[in-house]
Amino acid sequence: MKLSTWTATVLATPAVATGVCLLCASTAQAAPDDAGSETSSAAASSAADTSASSSTDSDDTSADSTATDTDDGGDSVAGSDGLDDDDDVDAADLSADVEDETDEDLDNSSADPGPHYVPTTVRETLVTGDAVDVDGDGVDDGPVDEDEDDAPADDEPADDDPVDTVPVALEQISDAKEDLREATWDSGNVLAGLAAMLPQMYLSRASASLERWQQNHLLLQQRYAETYDDPFAHWLAGARIENSIQRTVRVQDQLEAAEKLLTVVGWFGTASQMEAIGQLIGTAADNGLVYQIVKMELQYNGNNPVRTEPVIYISVNGGEPAPVLVDTGSLGLIIDPRDVGVDGIGEPTGTGTASYGDGSSVFFWDSYDIPISVDGVESSPTQILVVELQSAQGFTDYNGDYVGVLGIGANAGGPGKFNPFLSMPGLLSQGVLFDERRRRLILGPNPYGARTTIPGAPSSQLQVKIGDGEKTRVDPWVDAGGILGSVPDNVYGDGPEVPPGTVVSVYTEDGETLLYSYTTTRKNTLSVTDSEDDPRFNTGFTPFSLGTLYFSFAGAGSTSFNY
């Protein structure tokens, strides 16, 4: 009898193990192991001066590479440049050249202000009320101190870099692997151990991917910054950075697969332990968030013939995804109440009014301490301004096709007090990259090497040269919601707008470094404002359309030109 039982066990074990592995592999298909970045193109070429913000006024031609890691969990062989060989991108990965498709010809018709146009002469808005400062996770409390040895990866000031959560994620992944081994093989549960092989593999690959990002990405950024004068080398460096970005995105897929497969391991008598390990993996996934690629649309502003408005979809307090303008020229999220989830919303933490333009449009709002969600990644609760019902229709008429304005300008001044992106998990709270040519935002640290970084976002100090005029110091407003932009008359002179064919060049504060330059057209030119009413130079959308711009959220913020 004993011999018969032993014999049956020996014969049955391979069959059981094979079934478990097949079942695990089938389940793993629910979480893909590879992720490609959105590739889209087009550069809008025109811009006017506006912002949908209620307090202050308010898109790189390299290919999107969907590079594939050959083995994230395996050993890597360093190339001659000190980087892993598989950071090199195959020709097939680099073949998706960016089309610079233009929405319309930039030399026709005049641009009329849209329904939410804020005249520059009356852009200073009135904000009153008793908004309450809500304490909570993700609130920007100023620059974070760093060790002197920690060098910033993108030439930004070291004290602008928040706490790095990636080492925490790596430790948690290591703990999850150890706990999983102890709950299966070490406890003598052979079947659970066999079922745990796939989750262990995914955890190992996730850990390897994060470690390799830590080791390689700074070197890739340095290579990118050193090759501005060599177009091919610069393009190749950018493609390798894209591969590095995708590696961190795949980490989330790998951790999700590992967590799902724990259910199968639990079938063999370790369900409660697997639940605890799953929670640990979920926390590691949050801490291991390095980049989040968000699809962006460029929308028209009223009758303006060029797409200039960067719009993304977010969910507020569990509501349906809704379109909001991402505005560097304001601070805080203000949104239509019909697009906010009501479950567990709680009581208002403050109330107030916001007056736009000439003061004829007044919106009442209540603030709530609730989360937002971007492509399934949820923030901790943060201050959200919800338009009161009595003002909802007017707010809709004013904004047009989007239902809210997400202000992310660190020193913009209002209408809110907090940037909701600061409440995102992992490294996503560090800042955001605008990549309008590829129709995307990238939350997280600056993925590219900055050519020049200026303090402040959106307000700073720059010099501007228009036509044959002299360089003039200006108070700029680097404004994603500024449409075509504007220049005060004490810089340019009288006239409703800068004539087509005029070269506009913008420099750093000392006038030594050219940030960007373009020639105005009939569709893309600066309006001229009364300097006594508005002394600021509003860039409008143009610098965003020429290449990637990165905005840091810490402190008063900073603006990095990566091109």
C-alpha positions as semicolon CSV with decimal commas, in nm:
position;residue;x (nm);y (nm);z (nm)
1;M;0,000;0,000;0,000
2;K;0,281;0,238;0,085
3;L;0,461;0,144;-0,234
4;S;0,145;0,201;-0,435
5;T;0,092;0,550;-0,285
6;W;0,453;0,648;-0,343
7;T;0,437;0,523;-0,700
8;A;0,118;0,718;-0,768
9;T;0,275;1,033;-0,628
10;V;0,581;0,998;-0,848
11;L;0,365;0,945;-1,156
12;A;0,123;1,226;-1,077
13;T;0,367;1,499;-0,978
14;P;0,495;1,579;-1,333
15;A;0,141;1,600;-1,462
16;V;0,035;1,831;-1,182
17;A;0,342;2,049;-1,226
18;T;0,283;2,072;-1,601
19;G;-0,079;2,171;-1,546
20;V;0,016;2,435;-1,293
21;C;0,275;2,590;-1,524
22;L;0,034;2,594;-1,818
23;L;-0,231;2,754;-1,602
24;C;0,015;3,014;-1,476
25;A;0,126;3,098;-1,829
26;S;-0,235;3,136;-1,937
27;T;-0,311;3,364;-1,647
28;A;-0,002;3,574;-1,711
29;Q;-0,141;3,676;-2,049
30;A;-0,372;3,910;-1,863
31;A;-0,075;4,138;-1,797
32;P;0,141;4,203;-2,103
33;D;0,516;4,206;-2,058
34;D;0,585;4,476;-2,308
35;A;0,452;4,822;-2,357
36;G;0,500;5,065;-2,638
37;S;0,482;5,437;-2,614
38;E;0,221;5,632;-2,795
39;T;0,356;5,764;-3,124
40;S;0,183;6,054;-3,277
41;S;0,293;6,357;-3,459
42;A;0,214;6,707;-3,563
43;A;0,337;7,041;-3,469
44;A;0,083;7,312;-3,438
45;S;0,220;7,637;-3,569
46;S;0,023;7,926;-3,438
47;A;-0,070;8,092;-3,111
48;A;-0,289;8,434;-2,908
49;D;-0,280;8,512;-2,550
50;T;-0,509;8,337;-2,309
51;S;-0,552;8,118;-2,009
52;A;-0,852;7,939;-1,865
53;S;-0,709;7,986;-1,517
54;S;-0,908;8,194;-1,276
55;S;-0,623;8,346;-1,079
56;T;-0,329;8,422;-1,302
57;D;-0,287;8,401;-1,671
58;S;-0,287;8,132;-1,717
59;D;0,464;7,074;-2,775
60;D;1,148;6,637;-3,050
61;T;1,136;6,511;-3,374
62;S;1,308;6,186;-3,282
63;A;1,117;5,864;-3,333
64;D;0,913;5,696;-3,066
65;S;1,099;5,372;-3,010
66;T;0,913;5,072;-2,886
67;A;1,233;4,892;-2,805
68;T;1,219;4,544;-2,660
69;D;1,430;4,414;-2,376
70;T;1,574;4,079;-2,465
71;D;1,598;3,972;-2,104
72;D;1,528;4,212;-1,824
73;G;1,608;3,952;-1,569
74;G;1,928;3,821;-1,722
75;D;2,284;3,934;-1,700
76;S;2,380;4,230;-1,915
77;V;2,703;4,287;-2,099
78;A;2,835;4,640;-2,088
79;G;2,924;4,800;-2,417
80;S;3,219;5,021;-2,483
81;D;3,023;5,325;-2,369
82;G;2,950;5,181;-2,027
83;L;2,584;5,111;-2,104
84;D;2,402;4,782;-2,135
85;D;2,410;4,653;-2,491
86;D;2,035;4,615;-2,506
87;D;1,997;4,987;-2,449
88;D;2,101;5,006;-2,814
89;V;1,800;5,025;-3,037
90;D;1,756;4,799;-3,340
91;A;1,684;4,956;-3,676
92;A;1,330;4,825;-3,659
93;D;1,279;5,004;-3,331
94;L;1,394;5,332;-3,480
95;S;1,202;5,322;-3,806
96;A;0,899;5,515;-3,679
97;D;1,003;5,859;-3,792
98;V;0,798;6,143;-3,655
99;E;0,578;6,310;-3,906
100;D;0,567;6,680;-3,861
101;E;0,213;6,702;-3,980
102;T;0,065;7,046;-3,976
103;D;-0,301;7,079;-3,908
104;E;-0,345;7,359;-4,154
105;D;-0,135;7,592;-4,363
106;L;0,011;7,856;-4,136
107;D;-0,015;8,139;-4,382
108;N;-0,391;8,185;-4,413
109;S;-0,671;8,362;-4,232
110;S;-0,668;8,547;-3,906
111;A;-0,720;8,395;-3,565
112;D;-1,020;8,493;-3,358
113;P;-1,012;8,455;-2,982
114;G;-1,195;8,152;-2,851
115;P;-1,480;8,133;-2,606
116;H;-1,250;8,129;-2,303
117;Y;-1,015;8,397;-2,435
118;V;-0,875;8,612;-2,158
119;P;-0,774;8,956;-2,288
120;T;-0,422;9,038;-2,181
121;T;-0,529;9,382;-2,070
122;V;-0,749;9,230;-1,804
123;R;-0,573;8,899;-1,741
124;E;-0,515;8,972;-1,373
125;T;-0,807;8,788;-1,219
126;L;-0,989;8,836;-0,896
127;V;-1,000;8,546;-0,654
128;T;-1,178;8,575;-0,323
129;G;-1,313;8,338;-0,064
130;D;-1,202;8,132;0,229
131;A;-1,015;7,847;0,064
132;V;-0,862;7,627;0,329
133;D;-0,513;7,482;0,313
134;V;-0,565;7,105;0,325
135;D;-0,277;6,902;0,467
136;G;-0,218;6,566;0,307
137;D;0,019;6,349;0,111
138;G;0,158;6,499;-0,205
139;V;0,140;6,862;-0,092
140;D;0,446;7,056;-0,205
141;D;0,622;7,181;0,107
142;G;0,920;7,324;-0,075
143;P;1,249;7,189;-0,197
144;V;1,372;6,859;-0,059
145;D;1,725;6,844;0,072
146;E;1,956;6,595;-0,094
147;D;2,299;6,463;-0,017
148;E;2,571;6,657;-0,191
149;D;2,682;6,340;-0,366
150;D;2,347;6,299;-0,540
151;A;2,382;6,467;-0,879
152;P;2,062;6,563;-1,061
153;A;2,004;6,373;-1,383
154;D;1,880;6,666;-1,586
155;D;2,094;6,962;-1,485
156;E;1,828;7,094;-1,254
157;P;1,925;7,227;-0,912
158;A;1,984;6,940;-0,672
159;D;1,742;7,073;-0,413
160;D;1,458;7,053;-0,667
161;D;1,467;6,673;-0,670
162;P;1,214;6,506;-0,436
163;V;1,278;6,186;-0,246
164;D;1,372;5,889;-0,465
165;T;1,126;5,604;-0,406
166;V;1,291;5,354;-0,643
167;P;1,529;5,210;-0,377
168;V;1,226;5,155;-0,155
169;A;1,052;4,968;-0,438
170;L;1,358;4,749;-0,493
171;E;1,369;4,658;-0,126
172;Q;1,000;4,574;-0,125
173;I;1,036;4,354;-0,433
174;S;1,324;4,172;-0,263
175;D;1,110;4,122;0,048
176;A;0,823;3,989;-0,165
177;K;1,053;3,735;-0,332
178;E;1,184;3,618;0,005
179;D;0,834;3,594;0,156
180;L;0,714;3,398;-0,146
181;R;1,002;3,151;-0,117
182;E;0,944;3,102;0,255
183;A;0,570;3,044;0,202
184;T;0,628;2,778;-0,064
185;W;0,956;2,588;-0,097
186;D;1,083;2,656;0,254
187;S;0,755;2,535;0,406
188;G;0,773;2,210;0,210
189;N;0,480;2,294;-0,018
190;V;0,618;2,162;-0,347
191;L;0,311;2,234;-0,559
192;A;0,291;2,593;-0,433
193;G;0,665;2,625;-0,502
194;L;0,617;2,512;-0,861
195;A;0,327;2,755;-0,904
196;A;0,543;3,037;-0,759
197;M;0,809;3,000;-1,027
198;L;0,641;3,243;-1,267
199;P;0,568;3,515;-1,007
200;Q;0,930;3,487;-0,891
201;M;1,044;3,530;-1,249
202;Y;0,836;3,843;-1,298
203;L;0,958;3,989;-0,969
204;S;1,318;3,924;-1,069
205;R;1,269;4,091;-1,405
206;A;1,102;4,393;-1,247
207;S;1,388;4,431;-1,002
208;A;1,648;4,398;-1,279
209;S;1,470;4,657;-1,491
210;L;1,463;4,915;-1,214
211;E;1,827;4,853;-1,127
212;R;1,933;4,894;-1,487
213;W;1,736;5,216;-1,518
214;Q;1,922;5,346;-1,212
215;Q;2,258;5,247;-1,358
216;N;2,209;5,358;-1,717
217;H;1,967;5,648;-1,744
218;L;2,198;5,920;-1,619
219;L;2,463;5,811;-1,870
220;L;2,201;5,818;-2,146
221;Q;2,101;6,171;-2,048
222;Q;2,463;6,284;-2,052
223;R;2,509;6,133;-2,399
224;Y;2,194;6,312;-2,515
225;A;2,318;6,647;-2,381
226;E;2,665;6,602;-2,534
227;T;2,541;6,536;-2,889
228;Y;2,334;6,844;-2,970
229;D;2,573;6,931;-3,255
230;D;2,567;6,578;-3,402
231;P;2,211;6,515;-3,533
232;F;2,248;6,139;-3,586
233;A;2,418;6,073;-3,253
234;H;2,162;6,297;-3,083
235;W;1,875;6,110;-3,243
236;L;2,027;5,776;-3,143
237;A;2,075;5,897;-2,785
238;G;1,710;6,003;-2,776
239;A;1,601;5,664;-2,907
240;R;1,799;5,488;-2,633
241;I;1,634;5,713;-2,376
242;E;1,297;5,604;-2,514
243;N;1,403;5,243;-2,458
244;S;1,500;5,327;-2,101
245;I;1,163;5,492;-2,040
246;Q;0,984;5,185;-2,171
247;R;1,187;4,962;-1,940
248;T;1,035;5,139;-1,637
249;V;0,688;5,113;-1,789
250;R;0,734;4,736;-1,830
251;V;0,815;4,711;-1,461
252;Q;0,453;4,790;-1,385
253;D;0,334;4,515;-1,620
254;Q;0,575;4,267;-1,463
255;L;0,466;4,348;-1,108
256;E;0,100;4,330;-1,210
257;A;0,157;3,986;-1,363
258;A;0,336;3,865;-1,049
259;E;0,054;3,988;-0,827
260;K;-0,214;3,820;-1,039
261;L;-0,029;3,489;-1,045
262;L;-0,024;3,477;-0,665
263;T;-0,388;3,370;-0,686
264;V;-0,275;3,047;-0,851
265;V;-0,011;2,991;-0,581
266;G;-0,284;3,039;-0,320
267;W;-0,479;2,747;-0,460
268;F;-0,227;2,516;-0,294
269;G;-0,298;2,618;0,064
270;T;-0,119;2,955;0,103
271;A;-0,402;3,198;0,018
272;S;-0,366;3,427;0,322
273;Q;0,010;3,454;0,278
274;M;-0,033;3,529;-0,092
275;E;-0,276;3,810;-0,009
276;A;-0,018;3,977;0,214
277;I;0,256;3,933;-0,047
278;G;0,023;4,076;-0,310
279;Q;-0,027;4,389;-0,102
280;L;0,348;4,427;-0,068
281;I;0,392;4,396;-0,446
282;G;0,119;4,657;-0,499
283;T;0,302;4,901;-0,273
284;A;0,628;4,829;-0,454
285;A;0,453;4,904;-0,785
286;D;0,350;5,246;-0,655
287;N;0,699;5,327;-0,531
288;G;0,849;5,194;-0,853
289;L;0,652;5,431;-1,073
290;V;0,920;5,627;-1,260
291;Y;0,741;5,748;-1,572
292;Q;0,378;5,760;-1,677
293;I;0,316;5,832;-2,046
294;V;-0,015;6,015;-2,090
295;K;-0,183;6,057;-2,427
296;M;-0,246;6,421;-2,510
297;E;-0,476;6,590;-2,759
298;L;-0,421;6,932;-2,911
299;Q;-0,751;7,112;-2,943
300;Y;-0,859;7,434;-3,109
301;N;-0,927;7,744;-2,905
302;G;-1,258;7,873;-3,036
303;N;-1,216;7,986;-3,397
304;N;-0,838;7,978;-3,386
305;P;-0,728;7,780;-3,696
306;V;-0,440;7,605;-3,518
307;R;-0,452;7,341;-3,246
308;T;-0,279;7,491;-2,943
309;E;-0,459;7,356;-2,636
310;P;-0,294;7,053;-2,464
311;V;-0,575;6,836;-2,326
312;I;-0,557;6,507;-2,133
313;Y;-0,823;6,289;-1,973
314;I;-0,832;6,242;-1,598
315;S;-1,077;6,096;-1,348
316;V;-1,169;6,295;-1,038
317;N;-1,279;6,105;-0,727
318;G;-1,368;5,794;-0,929
319;G;-1,571;5,979;-1,192
320;E;-1,559;5,909;-1,563
321;P;-1,244;6,026;-1,746
322;A;-1,294;6,386;-1,852
323;P;-1,093;6,624;-2,074
324;V;-0,897;6,899;-1,897
325;L;-0,657;7,162;-2,026
326;V;-0,304;7,117;-1,888
327;D;-0,205;7,474;-1,811
328;T;0,143;7,581;-1,699
329;G;0,008;7,933;-1,651
330;S;-0,210;7,856;-1,351
331;L;-0,208;7,646;-1,035
332;G;-0,468;7,395;-0,917
333;L;-0,747;7,193;-1,080
334;I;-1,087;7,359;-1,128
335;I;-1,353;7,137;-1,288
336;D;-1,721;7,107;-1,376
337;P;-1,914;6,930;-1,096
338;R;-2,081;6,695;-1,340
339;D;-1,746;6,527;-1,401
340;V;-1,663;6,458;-1,037
341;G;-1,745;6,130;-0,862
342;V;-1,969;6,179;-0,560
343;D;-1,893;5,864;-0,357
344;G;-1,719;5,959;-0,035
345;I;-1,660;6,314;-0,147
346;G;-1,713;6,453;0,201
347;E;-1,770;6,813;0,298
348;P;-1,615;7,114;0,124
349;T;-1,287;7,233;0,273
350;G;-1,329;7,585;0,136
351;T;-1,532;7,808;-0,091
352;G;-1,453;8,100;-0,317
353;T;-1,519;8,289;-0,636
354;A;-1,306;8,340;-0,944
355;S;-1,345;8,621;-1,192
356;Y;-1,200;8,588;-1,540
357;G;-1,121;8,841;-1,809
358;D;-1,294;9,173;-1,755
359;G;-1,472;9,044;-1,446
360;S;-1,803;8,979;-1,621
361;S;-1,765;8,600;-1,586
362;V;-1,768;8,494;-1,222
363;F;-1,755;8,132;-1,112
364;F;-1,826;8,006;-0,763
365;W;-1,636;7,701;-0,644
366;D;-1,608;7,467;-0,348
367;S;-1,282;7,290;-0,270
368;Y;-1,269;6,921;-0,178
369;D;-0,991;6,694;-0,057
370;I;-1,026;6,414;-0,315
371;P;-0,798;6,210;-0,548
372;I;-0,748;6,222;-0,922
373;S;-0,658;5,931;-1,149
374;V;-0,445;5,947;-1,466
375;D;-0,460;5,635;-1,685
376;G;-0,546;5,423;-1,383
377;V;-0,276;5,566;-1,155
378;E;-0,445;5,729;-0,858
379;S;-0,313;6,014;-0,648
380;S;-0,356;6,066;-0,278
381;P;-0,634;6,315;-0,185
382;T;-0,555;6,674;-0,278
383;Q;-0,733;7,006;-0,314
384;I;-0,972;7,013;-0,611
385;L;-1,187;7,317;-0,693
386;V;-1,534;7,206;-0,800
387;V;-1,746;7,468;-0,974
388;E;-2,078;7,521;-0,800
389;L;-2,392;7,421;-0,989
390;Q;-2,503;7,781;-1,031
391;S;-2,184;7,853;-1,226
392;A;-2,153;7,522;-1,413
393;Q;-2,317;7,627;-1,741
394;G;-2,122;7,949;-1,761
395;F;-1,801;7,758;-1,692
396;T;-1,884;7,517;-1,977
397;D;-1,959;7,799;-2,220
398;Y;-1,636;7,972;-2,125
399;N;-1,407;7,670;-2,169
400;G;-1,553;7,501;-2,475
401;D;-1,466;7,135;-2,534
402;Y;-1,284;7,064;-2,207
403;V;-1,446;7,056;-1,865
404;G;-1,166;7,171;-1,641
405;V;-0,829;7,342;-1,619
406;L;-0,539;7,155;-1,457
407;G;-0,296;7,425;-1,349
408;I;0,058;7,297;-1,284
409;G;0,259;7,619;-1,271
410;A;0,452;7,610;-0,944
411;N;0,473;7,989;-0,908
412;A;0,161;8,081;-1,107
413;G;-0,023;8,188;-0,792
414;G;-0,372;8,041;-0,834
415;P;-0,661;7,989;-0,846
416;G;-0,579;7,690;-0,628
417;K;-0,299;7,638;-0,383
418;F;-0,188;7,289;-0,488
419;N;-0,082;7,110;-0,804
420;P;-0,269;6,774;-0,802
421;F;0,023;6,606;-0,982
422;L;0,225;6,653;-0,661
423;S;0,001;6,388;-0,504
424;M;0,089;6,118;-0,759
425;P;0,281;5,811;-0,632
426;G;0,645;5,722;-0,692
427;L;0,852;5,967;-0,894
428;L;0,552;6,092;-1,090
429;S;0,523;6,391;-0,856
430;Q;0,858;6,537;-0,967
431;G;0,740;6,710;-1,283
432;V;0,601;6,672;-1,633
433;L;0,748;6,665;-1,986
434;F;0,548;6,829;-2,265
435;D;0,602;6,645;-2,593
436;E;0,343;6,799;-2,822
437;R;0,495;6,660;-3,142
438;R;0,427;6,307;-3,017
439;R;0,103;6,410;-2,851
440;R;0,203;6,301;-2,504
441;L;0,292;6,411;-2,155
442;I;0,540;6,216;-1,944
443;L;0,501;6,241;-1,569
444;G;0,813;6,181;-1,362
445;P;1,171;6,313;-1,362
446;N;1,299;6,474;-1,680
447;P;1,368;6,175;-1,908
448;Y;1,598;6,377;-2,134
449;G;1,908;6,580;-2,066
450;A;1,817;6,947;-2,037
451;R;2,011;7,184;-2,263
452;T;1,913;7,482;-2,050
453;T;1,713;7,513;-1,729
454;I;1,569;7,841;-1,606
455;P;1,435;7,895;-1,254
456;G;1,063;7,940;-1,205
457;A;0,757;7,797;-1,378
458;P;0,588;7,967;-1,549
459;S;0,732;8,299;-1,429
460;S;1,102;8,375;-1,465
461;Q;1,338;8,637;-1,610
462;L;1,436;8,628;-1,978
463;Q;1,538;8,852;-2,267
464;V;1,350;8,879;-2,595
465;K;1,451;9,023;-2,934
466;I;1,181;9,104;-3,188
467;G;1,280;9,180;-3,545
468;D;1,563;9,432;-3,564
469;G;1,503;9,552;-3,211
470;E;1,742;9,520;-2,920
471;K;1,734;9,243;-2,664
472;T;1,499;9,350;-2,386
473;R;1,460;9,204;-2,039
474;V;1,107;9,076;-1,983
475;D;0,899;8,903;-1,720
476;P;0,796;8,592;-1,914
477;W;0,503;8,357;-1,871
478;V;0,591;8,018;-2,026
479;D;0,229;7,931;-2,079
480;A;0,097;7,610;-2,237
481;G;-0,250;7,768;-2,228
482;G;-0,133;8,099;-2,373
483;I;-0,242;8,016;-2,730
484;L;-0,049;8,257;-2,958
485;G;0,119;8,460;-2,687
486;S;0,163;8,834;-2,635
487;V;0,427;9,101;-2,591
488;P;0,391;9,433;-2,401
489;D;0,414;9,755;-2,601
490;N;0,718;9,877;-2,408
491;V;0,910;9,586;-2,564
492;Y;0,777;9,597;-2,920
493;G;0,591;9,924;-2,967
494;D;0,243;10,017;-3,075
495;G;0,026;9,791;-3,286
496;P;-0,237;9,527;-3,238
497;E;0,009;9,249;-3,324
498;V;0,361;9,171;-3,443
499;P;0,357;9,162;-3,828
500;P;0,401;8,829;-4,010
501;G;0,759;8,758;-4,115
502;T;0,910;8,897;-3,794
503;V;1,179;8,690;-3,619
504;V;1,115;8,645;-3,245
505;S;1,412;8,522;-3,040
506;V;1,400;8,440;-2,670
507;Y;1,715;8,423;-2,456
508;T;1,816;8,341;-2,100
509;E;1,823;8,621;-1,846
510;D;2,184;8,714;-1,927
511;G;2,107;8,724;-2,300
512;E;2,384;8,472;-2,378
513;T;2,189;8,153;-2,451
514;L;1,921;8,134;-2,719
515;L;1,628;7,931;-2,590
516;Y;1,419;7,932;-2,907
517;S;1,345;8,140;-3,215
518;Y;1,071;8,147;-3,477
519;T;0,926;8,364;-3,752
520;T;0,572;8,492;-3,713
521;T;0,303;8,417;-3,971
522;R;-0,050;8,541;-4,025
523;K;-0,173;8,253;-3,812
524;N;0,098;8,255;-3,552
525;T;0,196;8,593;-3,421
526;L;0,211;8,778;-3,091
527;S;-0,054;9,027;-2,990
528;V;0,066;9,355;-2,844
529;T;-0,062;9,454;-2,501
530;D;-0,057;9,768;-2,292
531;S;0,242;9,729;-2,058
532;E;0,061;9,919;-1,784
533;D;-0,215;9,660;-1,782
534;D;0,001;9,355;-1,844
535;P;0,380;9,391;-1,847
536;R;0,446;9,022;-1,905
537;F;0,572;8,849;-2,219
538;N;0,353;8,542;-2,276
539;T;0,527;8,277;-2,486
540;G;0,206;8,107;-2,597
541;F;0,223;7,757;-2,740
542;T;0,518;7,808;-2,977
543;P;0,808;7,688;-2,755
544;F;0,604;7,377;-2,675
545;S;0,564;7,300;-3,047
546;L;0,938;7,324;-3,121
547;G;1,057;7,046;-2,888
548;T;1,019;6,900;-2,543
549;L;0,986;7,120;-2,237
550;Y;1,009;6,989;-1,882
551;F;0,848;7,156;-1,581
552;S;0,969;7,074;-1,231
553;F;0,709;7,103;-0,956
554;A;0,929;7,151;-0,650
555;G;0,943;7,490;-0,480
556;A;0,890;7,773;-0,729
557;G;0,950;7,522;-1,008
558;S;1,187;7,534;-1,303
559;T;1,157;7,511;-1,681
560;S;1,397;7,294;-1,884
561;F;1,448;7,330;-2,258
562;N;1,556;6,989;-2,388
563;Y;1,610;7,111;-2,744
